[in-house]
């Protein structure tokens, strides 16, 4: 017999990790075009920390649920949803309004279109660790950047789950990755995880190292979630006609400068990017999911899990995410 109430994580005001509360709430029912997923694992993302703080692209509607990525089994469907989905495993693709839906909990109501099948060989923890990272990196590097053999790609925040996905995609495309990290602590592991080169910015001059690695040519693509004044340094490492993809604002600075003279002299492209330009287009999303599943099946892609927590430890999990100590994905196990 199904329990009449379930644990759901919500927050009643914005702030630090401590605002997250595990609450006992009535079992929710899916509406039209929705499903109820019995959650087995949840993947954490930086976007959710920003959402919790009220600093994200989407404003929370308080009290607010939270969370983009979960894996589990469909246990109920709403009207206009194929009943054959019930009993099958899926993971959620971050293509829905975080202000309306959230997956932190024992169950999650999500739009049916947000579910994707994943390779059977993956555990629930691995299955919740694929879509945000690989879709984000694929959209910039492969779809928009047309990454090809021999290209150099600079990847900042390289130890994040998206950074590691970018390293794997760069390798799969026959290109060369230059991982960027602040301290030497993560250098050996980044090299072990497939980075061709690592620049430790606390110890090395970024521009000098890029010139050494690329024989003075520069990188064709820089993939950056940090933004802020550091962009001025990054563009010095771009090749003529290079592209800087900015997909976040981890610097949390009020302004990101536009390096006009560098852009003019080298014909650079600087562009904002999020995975929503990929997942909002069904044909492109399907192409991306097919590419990612193929690489997961044959072992080319392997999501790295940094650490796991239980649902009742969600505050600790968010604190760990904000510590920047992790290499890979932080996962919360549920059932």
C-alpha angles and dihedrals in degrees: 000000000000119000114249092221134041139190114261127174115230138158125216097197134016122261144090128341091284092073090071111101129188103221133186106232136169114276104267122228123220118247129208112324091004135112135200112232120201097221122225100167138010127205117213123223135191089236089066093055089052090047090051089052094048091245100110134102088259124056117228117238103221128264083037136186117218142203141079106203131056138141128208146101127307108240102170138016134201128226118303091025123117108255089210087078090072112106095017128118120246140157126216124252113214095243102116137085108277088202090063105033135035133176105202102116147060089287134018132202109214137160111271090235089063093067124094131182116236135198112290091229091070122095119228089258091053093043092058090050102062118064105056094044102040097037092049093050095040093052094054102034104034107020101037103015096045089216112202142176115303096016118134117228124192112209117192122195081028096171093062119099091254090047092053090047089053090052091052094046091048089053092047090053092052093248130127123253126212108194117203122206133162101229135034092239093090099036099095093047093047089054090047089051092057109274110146093208135008126206116200103204095197090060106026139051107249098211094045092051093048090052091049094049096045097037089246095305098107129218121299093213134028116192110199135172095175106070119168125102091329088080088079090063095041096057090057086069096053123105119231109289088015124154129230113200112197110193103165147014105234090148086066091209118153093234136031111203124231107227094217101175094048090048092049097044095047101029092240129180117218114185141171114231140181131174089246090083086062102040094044090065110067096203094050092042090053091050091051094047091050091050093048095046091050092053091046092050095052094042097247088120121046119173112225117219112208099191141335130226135183121248091253087058094058093122090053090047091055091046089053091049090054092049090071088219095121129099106201134351127346110219131194114206118212117169 
